[in-house]
Coordinates of C-alpha atoms in Angstrom, one line a residue:
M1 CA 62.6 -15.8 -19.5
N2 CA 62.5 -19.1 -17.5
S3 CA 65.4 -18.6 -15.1
K4 CA 67.2 -15.8 -13.3
I5 CA 69.9 -13.7 -15.0
V6 CA 73.0 -13.0 -12.9
I7 CA 75.6 -10.5 -14.2
Y8 CA 79.2 -10.3 -13.2
H9 CA 80.3 -6.7 -13.7
V10 CA 84.0 -6.7 -14.1
F11 CA 86.4 -3.8 -14.7
T12 CA 88.4 -5.4 -17.4
R13 CA 91.7 -3.7 -16.9
L14 CA 91.7 -4.4 -13.1
F15 CA 90.6 -8.1 -13.1
G16 CA 93.9 -9.8 -13.9
N17 CA 96.3 -7.2 -12.6
T18 CA 98.5 -8.9 -10.0
N19 CA 100.8 -5.9 -9.3
T20 CA 100.4 -4.7 -5.7
N21 CA 102.4 -1.5 -5.9
N22 CA 99.4 0.9 -5.8
K23 CA 101.3 4.1 -6.1
P24 CA 98.9 7.1 -6.4
W25 CA 98.8 8.2 -10.1
G26 CA 101.2 5.3 -10.9
T27 CA 102.1 4.5 -14.5
I28 CA 101.2 1.2 -16.3
E29 CA 104.8 0.1 -15.7
E30 CA 104.6 1.0 -11.9
N31 CA 101.1 -0.3 -11.1
G32 CA 100.4 -2.8 -13.8
V33 CA 97.3 -3.5 -15.8
G34 CA 95.1 -6.5 -16.5
K35 CA 94.7 -7.9 -20.0
F36 CA 92.0 -9.7 -22.1
A37 CA 94.3 -12.7 -21.9
D38 CA 93.9 -12.8 -18.1
F39 CA 90.4 -14.1 -18.6
T40 CA 91.6 -17.6 -19.0
K41 CA 89.5 -20.7 -19.4
K42 CA 90.0 -21.3 -15.7
A43 CA 89.1 -17.7 -14.7
L44 CA 86.0 -17.8 -16.8
S45 CA 84.8 -21.2 -15.5
E46 CA 85.3 -19.9 -11.9
I47 CA 83.2 -16.9 -12.7
K48 CA 80.5 -19.1 -14.2
D49 CA 80.6 -21.5 -11.3
L50 CA 79.9 -18.6 -9.0
G51 CA 76.3 -18.7 -10.4
I52 CA 76.8 -16.2 -13.3
T53 CA 75.0 -16.2 -16.6
H54 CA 76.3 -12.9 -18.2
I55 CA 79.6 -11.0 -17.9
W56 CA 79.7 -7.2 -18.4
Y57 CA 83.2 -6.3 -19.5
T58 CA 83.6 -2.6 -18.5
G59 CA 85.9 -0.3 -20.4
I60 CA 86.2 -2.2 -23.7
P61 CA 85.7 0.5 -26.3
H62 CA 88.9 2.5 -26.9
H63 CA 88.8 5.5 -24.6
A64 CA 91.3 8.3 -24.0
V65 CA 94.3 7.1 -22.0
I66 CA 97.7 8.6 -21.0
N67 CA 100.0 6.0 -22.6
D68 CA 102.2 6.3 -25.7
Y69 CA 100.6 4.3 -28.5
T70 CA 101.9 6.5 -31.4
E71 CA 103.7 3.6 -33.0
Y72 CA 100.3 2.0 -33.5
G73 CA 98.9 5.1 -35.2
I74 CA 97.1 6.3 -32.0
S75 CA 97.5 10.0 -31.1
N76 CA 98.4 11.0 -27.6
D77 CA 95.8 12.7 -25.4
D78 CA 96.2 15.9 -23.4
P79 CA 96.3 15.1 -19.7
T80 CA 94.2 18.2 -18.9
V81 CA 91.2 16.4 -20.7
V82 CA 91.7 12.9 -19.4
K83 CA 90.6 11.8 -15.9
G84 CA 93.3 9.7 -14.2
R85 CA 96.3 8.1 -16.0
A86 CA 94.4 5.1 -17.3
G87 CA 91.5 7.2 -18.4
S88 CA 87.7 7.1 -17.9
P89 CA 86.0 4.3 -19.8
Y90 CA 83.2 6.7 -20.4
A91 CA 85.3 9.1 -22.6
V92 CA 85.3 6.9 -25.7
K93 CA 87.9 7.9 -28.4
D94 CA 87.2 5.2 -31.0
Y95 CA 84.0 3.2 -31.1
Y96 CA 85.2 0.7 -33.6
N97 CA 88.2 -0.5 -31.6
V98 CA 89.2 -1.5 -28.1
N99 CA 91.4 -0.1 -25.4
P100 CA 95.0 -0.9 -26.4
D101 CA 96.0 -1.2 -22.7
L102 CA 94.1 -4.5 -22.6
A103 CA 96.0 -6.2 -25.3
K104 CA 99.3 -8.0 -25.1
D105 CA 100.0 -6.8 -28.6
P106 CA 98.2 -3.4 -29.2
S107 CA 98.4 -3.9 -33.0
K108 CA 96.2 -7.1 -32.5
R109 CA 93.9 -5.6 -29.9
L110 CA 90.7 -6.3 -31.7
T111 CA 91.7 -9.9 -32.5
E112 CA 92.5 -10.4 -28.8
F113 CA 89.1 -9.1 -27.8
K114 CA 87.4 -11.4 -30.4
S115 CA 89.3 -14.3 -28.7
L116 CA 87.9 -13.2 -25.4
I117 CA 84.4 -13.2 -26.7
N118 CA 84.9 -16.8 -28.0
R119 CA 86.4 -18.0 -24.7
T120 CA 83.5 -16.4 -22.8
H121 CA 80.9 -18.1 -25.0
K122 CA 82.6 -21.5 -24.8
T123 CA 82.4 -21.2 -21.0
G124 CA 78.6 -20.7 -21.4
L125 CA 78.5 -17.0 -20.5
K126 CA 77.1 -14.1 -22.5
V127 CA 79.1 -10.9 -23.2
I128 CA 77.9 -7.4 -22.4
I129 CA 79.9 -4.2 -23.2
D130 CA 79.3 -0.5 -22.7
I131 CA 77.8 2.0 -25.1
V132 CA 77.9 5.6 -23.9
P133 CA 75.5 7.5 -26.2
N134 CA 75.4 10.8 -24.4
H135 CA 79.0 11.9 -25.0
V136 CA 82.4 10.9 -26.5
A137 CA 86.0 11.9 -25.7
R138 CA 86.9 15.5 -26.5
K139 CA 89.4 14.1 -29.1
Y140 CA 87.4 11.5 -30.9
E141 CA 89.4 9.7 -33.6
G142 CA 88.3 6.5 -35.4
K143 CA 91.4 4.7 -36.6
T144 CA 89.9 1.5 -37.9
N145 CA 86.4 2.5 -39.0
P146 CA 84.6 0.1 -41.3
K147 CA 84.2 1.1 -44.9
G148 CA 81.7 4.0 -45.2
V149 CA 81.8 4.9 -41.5
S150 CA 82.8 8.5 -40.7
D151 CA 83.8 9.8 -37.3
F152 CA 81.5 11.7 -34.9
G153 CA 81.7 15.4 -35.9
F154 CA 82.9 14.6 -39.5
G155 CA 81.1 17.1 -41.8
D156 CA 79.5 19.1 -39.0
D157 CA 78.8 22.8 -39.8
T158 CA 81.0 24.3 -37.0
S159 CA 79.9 27.8 -37.8
V160 CA 76.6 27.4 -35.9
E161 CA 75.8 26.3 -32.4
Y162 CA 73.3 23.7 -33.6
Q163 CA 72.2 22.0 -36.7
K164 CA 70.0 18.9 -36.8
D165 CA 72.6 16.6 -38.4
N166 CA 75.6 18.0 -36.5
N167 CA 76.9 15.4 -34.1
F168 CA 78.1 18.0 -31.6
Y169 CA 77.0 21.4 -30.2
Y170 CA 79.4 24.2 -30.9
I171 CA 80.3 27.5 -29.3
P172 CA 81.3 29.4 -32.5
N173 CA 84.4 31.6 -32.6
T174 CA 85.8 30.4 -29.3
E175 CA 88.6 28.1 -28.2
F176 CA 88.2 25.4 -25.6
Q177 CA 90.1 25.9 -22.4
H178 CA 90.6 23.3 -19.7
P179 CA 89.1 23.9 -16.3
V180 CA 90.7 26.0 -13.6
W181 CA 92.0 23.5 -11.1
R182 CA 91.2 23.9 -7.4
D183 CA 91.7 22.2 -4.1
G184 CA 95.3 21.2 -4.9
Y185 CA 94.3 19.1 -7.9
T186 CA 96.8 18.9 -10.8
P187 CA 96.4 16.4 -13.8
L188 CA 98.4 13.2 -13.1
G189 CA 99.4 14.6 -9.7
G190 CA 101.8 16.9 -11.6
D191 CA 103.8 14.1 -13.1
I192 CA 103.3 14.6 -16.8
P193 CA 105.4 12.4 -19.1
E194 CA 107.2 13.9 -22.0
F195 CA 105.1 12.1 -24.6
A196 CA 101.9 13.4 -23.1
N197 CA 103.0 17.1 -23.3
T198 CA 100.4 17.6 -25.9
K199 CA 97.7 20.4 -25.9
L200 CA 94.2 19.8 -27.2
V201 CA 93.2 22.4 -29.7
E202 CA 89.5 22.6 -30.0
I203 CA 88.2 25.5 -32.2
P204 CA 85.4 26.1 -32.0
A205 CA 84.8 24.8 -28.5
K206 CA 82.1 22.2 -28.0
W207 CA 79.5 21.7 -25.3
T208 CA 80.7 19.4 -22.5
G209 CA 79.2 16.0 -21.9
N210 CA 77.0 17.0 -18.9
G211 CA 75.6 19.9 -20.9
S212 CA 77.9 22.8 -19.9
R213 CA 77.8 25.4 -22.6
S214 CA 81.0 27.2 -21.5
P215 CA 84.2 27.0 -23.6
Q216 CA 85.9 26.6 -20.2
P217 CA 84.0 24.0 -18.2
D218 CA 84.3 23.7 -14.4
M219 CA 86.5 21.0 -13.0
N220 CA 83.4 19.2 -11.7
D221 CA 81.9 19.1 -15.1
W222 CA 82.5 16.1 -17.4
Y223 CA 85.2 18.2 -19.0
E224 CA 86.9 15.2 -20.7
T225 CA 83.8 14.6 -22.9
V226 CA 81.7 16.4 -25.4
R227 CA 77.9 16.2 -25.7
I228 CA 76.3 14.4 -28.6
N229 CA 73.5 16.1 -30.5
Y230 CA 70.4 13.9 -31.0
G231 CA 68.3 16.6 -32.7
V232 CA 67.5 18.4 -29.5
R233 CA 67.7 22.2 -30.2
P234 CA 69.5 24.4 -27.6
D235 CA 66.1 25.8 -26.5
G236 CA 64.8 22.2 -25.9
G237 CA 62.8 21.9 -29.1
L238 CA 62.9 18.6 -31.0
D239 CA 63.9 18.0 -34.6
F240 CA 62.6 14.5 -34.9
D241 CA 59.3 12.7 -35.0
M242 CA 57.7 11.8 -31.6
L243 CA 56.4 8.3 -31.0
P244 CA 52.6 8.1 -30.9
N245 CA 51.3 7.7 -27.3
D246 CA 50.2 4.1 -27.8
F247 CA 53.6 2.9 -28.9
G248 CA 54.6 1.7 -25.4
E249 CA 52.4 -1.3 -26.0
K250 CA 53.8 -2.2 -29.5
D251 CA 56.7 -4.6 -30.1
Y252 CA 60.1 -3.8 -31.4
M253 CA 59.2 -4.8 -34.9
E254 CA 56.5 -2.1 -35.0
H255 CA 59.0 0.4 -33.6
F256 CA 61.6 -0.6 -36.2
N257 CA 59.0 -0.1 -39.0
Y258 CA 58.0 3.2 -37.6
W259 CA 61.5 4.6 -37.9
K260 CA 62.2 2.9 -41.2
K261 CA 59.8 5.4 -42.8
R262 CA 61.4 8.5 -41.1
V263 CA 64.5 10.6 -41.5
V264 CA 66.4 10.7 -38.2
P265 CA 69.4 12.8 -37.0
S266 CA 72.9 11.7 -38.0
S267 CA 73.9 10.8 -34.4
W268 CA 71.1 8.3 -34.2
R269 CA 72.4 6.4 -37.2
K270 CA 76.0 6.6 -36.0
F271 CA 75.2 5.0 -32.7
R272 CA 72.9 2.3 -34.2
D273 CA 75.8 1.4 -36.6
V274 CA 78.2 1.1 -33.6
A275 CA 75.8 -1.3 -31.8
L276 CA 75.3 -3.4 -34.9
Y277 CA 79.1 -3.6 -35.4
W278 CA 79.6 -5.1 -32.0
L279 CA 76.6 -7.5 -32.3
E280 CA 78.2 -8.7 -35.6
M281 CA 81.4 -9.4 -33.7
G282 CA 79.6 -11.6 -31.2
V283 CA 78.8 -9.3 -28.3
D284 CA 75.4 -10.4 -26.8
G285 CA 74.2 -7.0 -25.4
F286 CA 74.9 -3.6 -24.0
R287 CA 74.9 -1.5 -20.9
Y288 CA 74.0 2.1 -21.6
D289 CA 75.5 4.9 -19.6
M290 CA 73.2 7.7 -18.4
A291 CA 70.4 6.7 -20.8
E292 CA 67.9 9.3 -19.5
M293 CA 70.1 12.1 -20.9
V294 CA 69.2 10.9 -24.4
P295 CA 65.6 11.2 -25.9
V296 CA 63.5 8.1 -25.5
E297 CA 62.7 8.2 -29.2
F298 CA 66.3 7.5 -30.0
W299 CA 66.2 4.4 -27.8
S300 CA 63.1 3.2 -29.6
F301 CA 65.1 3.5 -32.9
M302 CA 68.3 2.0 -31.4
N303 CA 66.9 -0.9 -29.5
S304 CA 64.4 -1.9 -32.2
S305 CA 67.3 -2.0 -34.7
I306 CA 69.3 -4.2 -32.2
K307 CA 66.4 -6.6 -31.6
M308 CA 65.8 -6.9 -35.4
K309 CA 69.4 -8.2 -35.7
N310 CA 69.4 -10.3 -32.5
P311 CA 66.0 -10.7 -30.7
D312 CA 67.8 -12.1 -27.7
A313 CA 70.2 -9.2 -27.3
F314 CA 70.5 -8.1 -23.7
I315 CA 69.9 -4.4 -23.0
M316 CA 70.3 -2.7 -19.7
A317 CA 70.6 1.0 -18.9
E318 CA 71.1 3.6 -16.2
V319 CA 67.9 5.6 -15.6
Y320 CA 67.8 7.3 -12.2
N321 CA 64.4 9.0 -12.4
P322 CA 61.6 6.6 -11.3
D323 CA 59.1 8.7 -13.2
L324 CA 60.8 7.7 -16.4
Y325 CA 61.1 4.0 -15.7
R326 CA 58.0 2.9 -17.6
T327 CA 58.6 5.3 -20.5
Y328 CA 62.1 4.0 -21.1
I329 CA 61.0 0.3 -20.7
H330 CA 57.9 0.5 -22.9
K331 CA 58.6 3.2 -25.4
G332 CA 62.4 3.0 -25.3
K333 CA 62.4 -0.8 -25.5
M334 CA 64.9 -1.3 -22.7
D335 CA 65.0 -4.8 -21.2
Y336 CA 66.4 -3.7 -17.8
L337 CA 67.0 -0.5 -15.8
Y338 CA 69.1 -0.1 -12.6
D339 CA 66.8 -0.3 -9.6
K340 CA 68.9 2.2 -7.8
V341 CA 66.6 5.0 -6.7
D342 CA 64.2 3.6 -4.0
F343 CA 65.4 -0.1 -3.9
Y344 CA 69.2 0.1 -3.7
D345 CA 69.0 3.4 -1.8
G346 CA 66.6 1.8 0.6
L347 CA 68.8 -1.2 1.1
K348 CA 71.8 1.0 1.7
H349 CA 69.9 2.9 4.5
I350 CA 68.9 -0.4 6.1
M351 CA 72.5 -1.7 6.0
K352 CA 73.7 1.5 7.6
G353 CA 71.4 0.8 10.5
Y354 CA 68.9 3.7 10.3
G355 CA 66.6 2.5 7.5
W356 CA 63.5 0.3 8.1
S357 CA 62.9 -2.9 6.2
D358 CA 59.2 -1.7 5.9
H359 CA 60.4 0.4 2.9
L360 CA 61.3 -2.5 0.7
P361 CA 57.9 -4.2 0.3
V362 CA 56.4 -0.7 -0.4
V363 CA 58.9 -0.1 -3.2
Q364 CA 58.4 -3.6 -4.6
N365 CA 54.6 -3.2 -4.6
G366 CA 55.0 0.1 -6.5
L367 CA 57.0 -1.6 -9.2
Q368 CA 54.7 -4.7 -9.6
D369 CA 54.0 -4.0 -13.2
I370 CA 57.7 -3.6 -14.2
E371 CA 59.4 -5.6 -11.5
H372 CA 61.1 -8.0 -14.0
H373 CA 62.8 -5.0 -15.7
M374 CA 64.4 -3.6 -12.6
L375 CA 67.9 -4.9 -12.3
H376 CA 69.2 -5.3 -8.7
F377 CA 72.7 -4.7 -7.4
L378 CA 74.6 -3.8 -4.2
E379 CA 77.8 -2.7 -5.8
N380 CA 78.9 -1.3 -9.2
H381 CA 81.7 0.9 -10.4
D382 CA 79.8 4.1 -9.5
E383 CA 78.8 3.0 -5.9
Q384 CA 80.8 2.7 -2.7
R385 CA 82.1 -0.8 -1.8
I386 CA 80.0 -2.3 1.0
A387 CA 83.2 -3.0 3.0
S388 CA 84.5 0.5 2.7
P389 CA 84.3 2.5 5.9
E390 CA 82.3 5.2 4.0
F391 CA 79.5 2.6 3.4
V392 CA 79.4 0.1 6.3
G393 CA 83.0 -1.0 6.7
N394 CA 82.1 -4.7 6.8
A395 CA 81.3 -7.0 3.9
E396 CA 79.3 -9.3 6.1
I397 CA 76.6 -6.6 6.5
G398 CA 75.9 -7.2 2.8
R399 CA 74.7 -10.7 3.3
P400 CA 71.0 -10.2 4.2
A401 CA 70.8 -7.3 1.6
M402 CA 72.3 -9.7 -1.0
V403 CA 69.7 -12.4 -0.2
V404 CA 66.9 -9.9 -0.5
S405 CA 68.3 -8.2 -3.6
A406 CA 68.7 -11.6 -5.4
T407 CA 65.4 -13.2 -4.4
I408 CA 62.7 -10.6 -4.0
S409 CA 61.9 -10.3 -7.7
T410 CA 62.2 -12.0 -11.1
S411 CA 64.7 -9.3 -12.2
P412 CA 68.4 -9.9 -13.0
T413 CA 71.0 -9.7 -10.2
M414 CA 74.3 -8.0 -10.7
I415 CA 77.5 -8.3 -8.6
Y416 CA 80.7 -6.3 -9.0
F417 CA 84.0 -8.2 -9.2
G418 CA 85.6 -8.3 -5.7
Q419 CA 82.3 -7.9 -4.0
E420 CA 82.2 -11.7 -3.4
V421 CA 85.5 -11.4 -1.4
G422 CA 84.6 -8.2 0.5
E423 CA 86.8 -5.8 -1.4
P424 CA 86.9 -2.4 0.5
A425 CA 88.5 -0.1 -2.2
A426 CA 90.8 1.5 0.3
E427 CA 93.4 2.7 -2.3
N428 CA 94.3 6.3 -3.0
A429 CA 94.6 5.7 -6.8
G430 CA 95.0 9.3 -7.9
F431 CA 91.9 10.7 -9.6
G432 CA 88.9 10.1 -7.3
S433 CA 89.0 8.9 -3.8
P434 CA 88.9 5.6 -1.8
S435 CA 85.6 3.7 -1.2
R436 CA 85.1 3.1 -4.9
T437 CA 87.5 0.9 -6.9
S438 CA 89.2 3.4 -9.2
I439 CA 87.9 3.5 -12.8
F440 CA 90.4 6.2 -13.8
D441 CA 93.9 4.9 -12.7
Y442 CA 96.1 1.9 -12.9
I443 CA 95.6 0.1 -9.6
G444 CA 95.5 -3.3 -7.9
V445 CA 92.4 -4.6 -6.1
P446 CA 93.9 -6.4 -3.1
H447 CA 91.1 -8.7 -1.8
H448 CA 90.4 -9.7 -5.4
Q449 CA 94.1 -10.2 -6.1
R450 CA 94.3 -12.7 -3.2
W451 CA 91.6 -14.7 -4.9
V452 CA 93.4 -14.4 -8.3
N453 CA 96.5 -15.9 -6.6
N454 CA 99.0 -15.2 -9.3
K455 CA 96.5 -16.0 -12.0
K456 CA 95.6 -19.4 -10.6
Y457 CA 92.1 -18.1 -9.9
D458 CA 91.7 -20.4 -7.0
G459 CA 91.5 -18.2 -3.9
G460 CA 94.9 -19.6 -2.8
Q461 CA 95.8 -16.4 -0.9
S462 CA 92.3 -15.5 0.3
T463 CA 91.7 -15.2 4.1
P464 CA 89.3 -17.7 5.7
Q465 CA 86.7 -14.9 5.9
E466 CA 87.0 -14.0 2.2
T467 CA 86.7 -17.7 1.3
E468 CA 83.6 -18.1 3.4
L469 CA 82.0 -14.9 2.0
R470 CA 82.7 -16.1 -1.6
D471 CA 81.1 -19.5 -0.7
F472 CA 78.0 -17.6 0.5
Y473 CA 77.7 -15.7 -2.8
K474 CA 78.2 -19.0 -4.7
R475 CA 75.5 -20.8 -2.8
L476 CA 73.1 -17.9 -3.1
L477 CA 73.6 -17.1 -6.8
N478 CA 73.6 -20.7 -7.9
F479 CA 70.3 -21.3 -6.1
T480 CA 68.8 -18.2 -7.8
I481 CA 69.6 -19.3 -11.3
S482 CA 68.1 -22.8 -10.8
S483 CA 65.0 -21.7 -8.8
E484 CA 61.7 -21.9 -10.6
A485 CA 59.9 -20.1 -7.7
L486 CA 62.1 -17.0 -8.1
M487 CA 60.6 -16.6 -11.6
G488 CA 57.1 -17.0 -10.2
A489 CA 54.9 -15.2 -7.7
Y490 CA 55.8 -12.9 -4.9
R491 CA 54.0 -11.8 -1.8
E492 CA 55.3 -10.0 1.3
I493 CA 54.3 -11.3 4.7
H494 CA 56.3 -8.6 6.5
F495 CA 53.4 -6.3 7.5
Y496 CA 51.2 -9.2 8.5
N497 CA 53.9 -10.3 10.9
K498 CA 54.8 -6.9 12.1
E499 CA 51.2 -6.4 13.2
I500 CA 50.7 -9.7 15.1
T501 CA 54.0 -11.4 15.7
E502 CA 55.9 -10.9 18.9
N503 CA 59.6 -9.9 18.5
Y504 CA 59.1 -9.4 14.8
N505 CA 60.4 -5.9 13.8
H506 CA 61.7 -3.5 11.2
R507 CA 65.2 -5.0 11.2
V508 CA 63.7 -8.2 9.7
L509 CA 62.1 -8.8 6.4
S510 CA 60.0 -11.7 5.2
Y511 CA 58.2 -12.7 2.0
V512 CA 57.3 -15.8 0.0
R513 CA 58.0 -16.8 -3.6
W514 CA 56.4 -19.7 -5.4
S515 CA 55.6 -21.5 -8.6
D516 CA 53.6 -24.7 -9.2
N517 CA 56.5 -26.9 -8.1
Q518 CA 58.4 -24.9 -5.6
K519 CA 57.4 -22.9 -2.5
L520 CA 59.9 -20.6 -0.7
I521 CA 59.7 -18.7 2.6
I522 CA 62.5 -16.1 2.8
V523 CA 63.4 -14.3 6.0
S524 CA 66.4 -12.0 6.7
N525 CA 67.9 -10.3 9.7
F526 CA 69.6 -7.0 8.7
D527 CA 70.8 -6.3 12.2
A528 CA 74.6 -6.8 12.8
N529 CA 74.2 -7.2 16.6
D530 CA 70.8 -8.5 17.6
H531 CA 69.4 -12.0 17.4
F532 CA 65.6 -12.4 16.9
S533 CA 63.3 -15.4 17.6
F534 CA 59.7 -15.4 16.7
D535 CA 56.8 -17.5 15.3
L536 CA 56.6 -16.4 11.7
K537 CA 53.1 -16.5 10.4
L538 CA 51.7 -17.2 6.9
P539 CA 48.2 -15.9 6.2
V540 CA 45.3 -18.3 5.8
D541 CA 44.6 -17.3 2.2
L542 CA 48.2 -17.9 1.2
M543 CA 48.1 -21.4 2.7
K544 CA 44.8 -22.0 0.7
N545 CA 46.6 -20.8 -2.4
W546 CA 49.4 -23.2 -1.8
K547 CA 46.7 -26.0 -1.2
L548 CA 48.2 -27.0 2.2
K549 CA 46.0 -28.8 4.7
E550 CA 46.3 -28.8 8.5
G551 CA 49.5 -30.5 9.7
T552 CA 53.3 -30.2 9.6
Y553 CA 55.5 -29.9 6.5
A554 CA 59.3 -30.2 6.3
L555 CA 61.3 -27.1 5.3
Q556 CA 64.9 -27.0 4.2
D557 CA 67.1 -23.9 3.9
A558 CA 68.5 -23.6 0.4
L559 CA 71.7 -21.8 1.6
Y560 CA 73.1 -24.0 4.3
G561 CA 70.7 -26.9 4.5
H562 CA 69.1 -26.1 8.0
S563 CA 65.9 -28.0 8.6
N564 CA 62.7 -26.5 9.9
S565 CA 59.0 -27.1 9.7
L566 CA 55.9 -25.3 8.6
R567 CA 52.9 -26.0 10.9
I568 CA 49.4 -25.3 9.8
E569 CA 46.8 -24.7 12.5
N570 CA 43.3 -23.3 11.8
G571 CA 44.5 -22.6 8.3
E572 CA 47.4 -20.3 9.3
G573 CA 51.0 -21.2 8.7
H574 CA 53.6 -21.0 11.5
V575 CA 57.4 -21.3 11.3
A576 CA 59.6 -21.1 14.4
I577 CA 62.4 -18.7 13.4
S578 CA 65.6 -18.1 15.2
L579 CA 67.8 -15.6 13.3
N580 CA 71.4 -14.8 14.2
P581 CA 72.7 -11.3 13.4
L582 CA 72.9 -10.9 9.6
E583 CA 71.4 -14.4 9.0
S584 CA 69.0 -15.3 6.3
F585 CA 67.0 -18.4 5.5
I586 CA 65.5 -19.4 2.1
F587 CA 63.2 -22.2 3.3
E588 CA 62.0 -24.5 0.6
L589 CA 58.8 -26.6 1.3
K590 CA 59.6 -30.3 1.0
F591 CA 56.4 -32.1 -0.1

């Protein structure tokens, strides 16, 4: 990989919605919905020009939704097993088709998505979609399966709790019942349309997506989904071959050959076939939901199959247990994992004002062997918006964190649509609560809508502050995808300065990045109120490594062009730094 990857994570149904009504639990007619067609050539070129290489379209596979599509042969869903009115993108109802809400003509929804793939590729962006291997919607129904493809659960022996080739786990001789609602919650806020007055009949009941084995899951369970069986027995025993211990060091071809000789559970083959179907359609890669809930052996099988079809396929996954990172990268053949636990969480504490910047170099050192695989982000659909009062209430506080997140390692950077204009997610959409942009209901995204400007995608209604923030993101991200040094070496100089530099402290962070042709000195002030001035020092052995002799060298900030100089005295480097609150510099050495 010779340059940085930057991913634009976009919630597809919200991106082009210009309706500002935002009624809680509002219908598609009341609150509007974005379409595939809203990603016009202009919209996509603006996304690319932000400094983006890949776009992750969230919510593409057809998931359960409260909308009447019976004229297209799609059955209605029971509102008691759908979260929100627009439905969770992680309760997939049909893996071989796309969400009909996103199409101008639902009968041509797959054709419209193919056109979007083509438009995206013509813009020079790669396409990522979700695959959710741990669970599917309670009422899974493939309507357009390719020849020879049967639905999940088809042919299962439902008289037993578990059988290796069953796709689901069952609770024999019982009927599923929806949760008991508490705390004033009622599905759709109590406004159930006539067409949706359907009751799910599930006999026998199945295990719920998060592992609940009760025929009546709790309202905090993932009650809208059912757990997929990967050959893991109810007592935890495994009905598949384990990878030999040394397989973490072997390439995907050896993994592929290993599984070729073995019989694997039905669910493994079904999900592999789903992935190969989308690759064939032109999708460039996948983001896997809750990957650690599925055995690593499955991932070895799945990802090696994907890489045999497309060696350049992009694979990223959610794994939140740091003890499993290396296993899922090496044995599971994942390209990238979310760097949430430790790195994102550490940044969040620093942004909130009580964390110390000392934490970040320690985390980074601990990940040295896998740093390239740890995807960085400050926002995504699961996390609070930076500008929400529940996080820090001010998008500007994200600036230094964004600089550090995007430049400290060789790993990909991800931003969430609306982050670049300071979207605060203040709406009460219905299911869920403010601070996260709703993934369950039809809603408008106000700061983002001002940038969309009635689908001109030119920021015509943005406030000056929003425009300035987007300009910052554009400068930063475009620098990262063109910088050779950011794919090169890293060294922190934070602790060296903390020990000997007057006025340097734990609200500041500094490190260097370099390659043969580019040397960078990066320094950020996380404090929203205090200005810091100090003589930043670069150790003697680093200056030797950079082959710099005594004297003065010009520096230029890659973000806003500020000039400075690096002075070398007695072998040690010195840079006079004056940092305003929330200011960062990416100083490039000018030879």
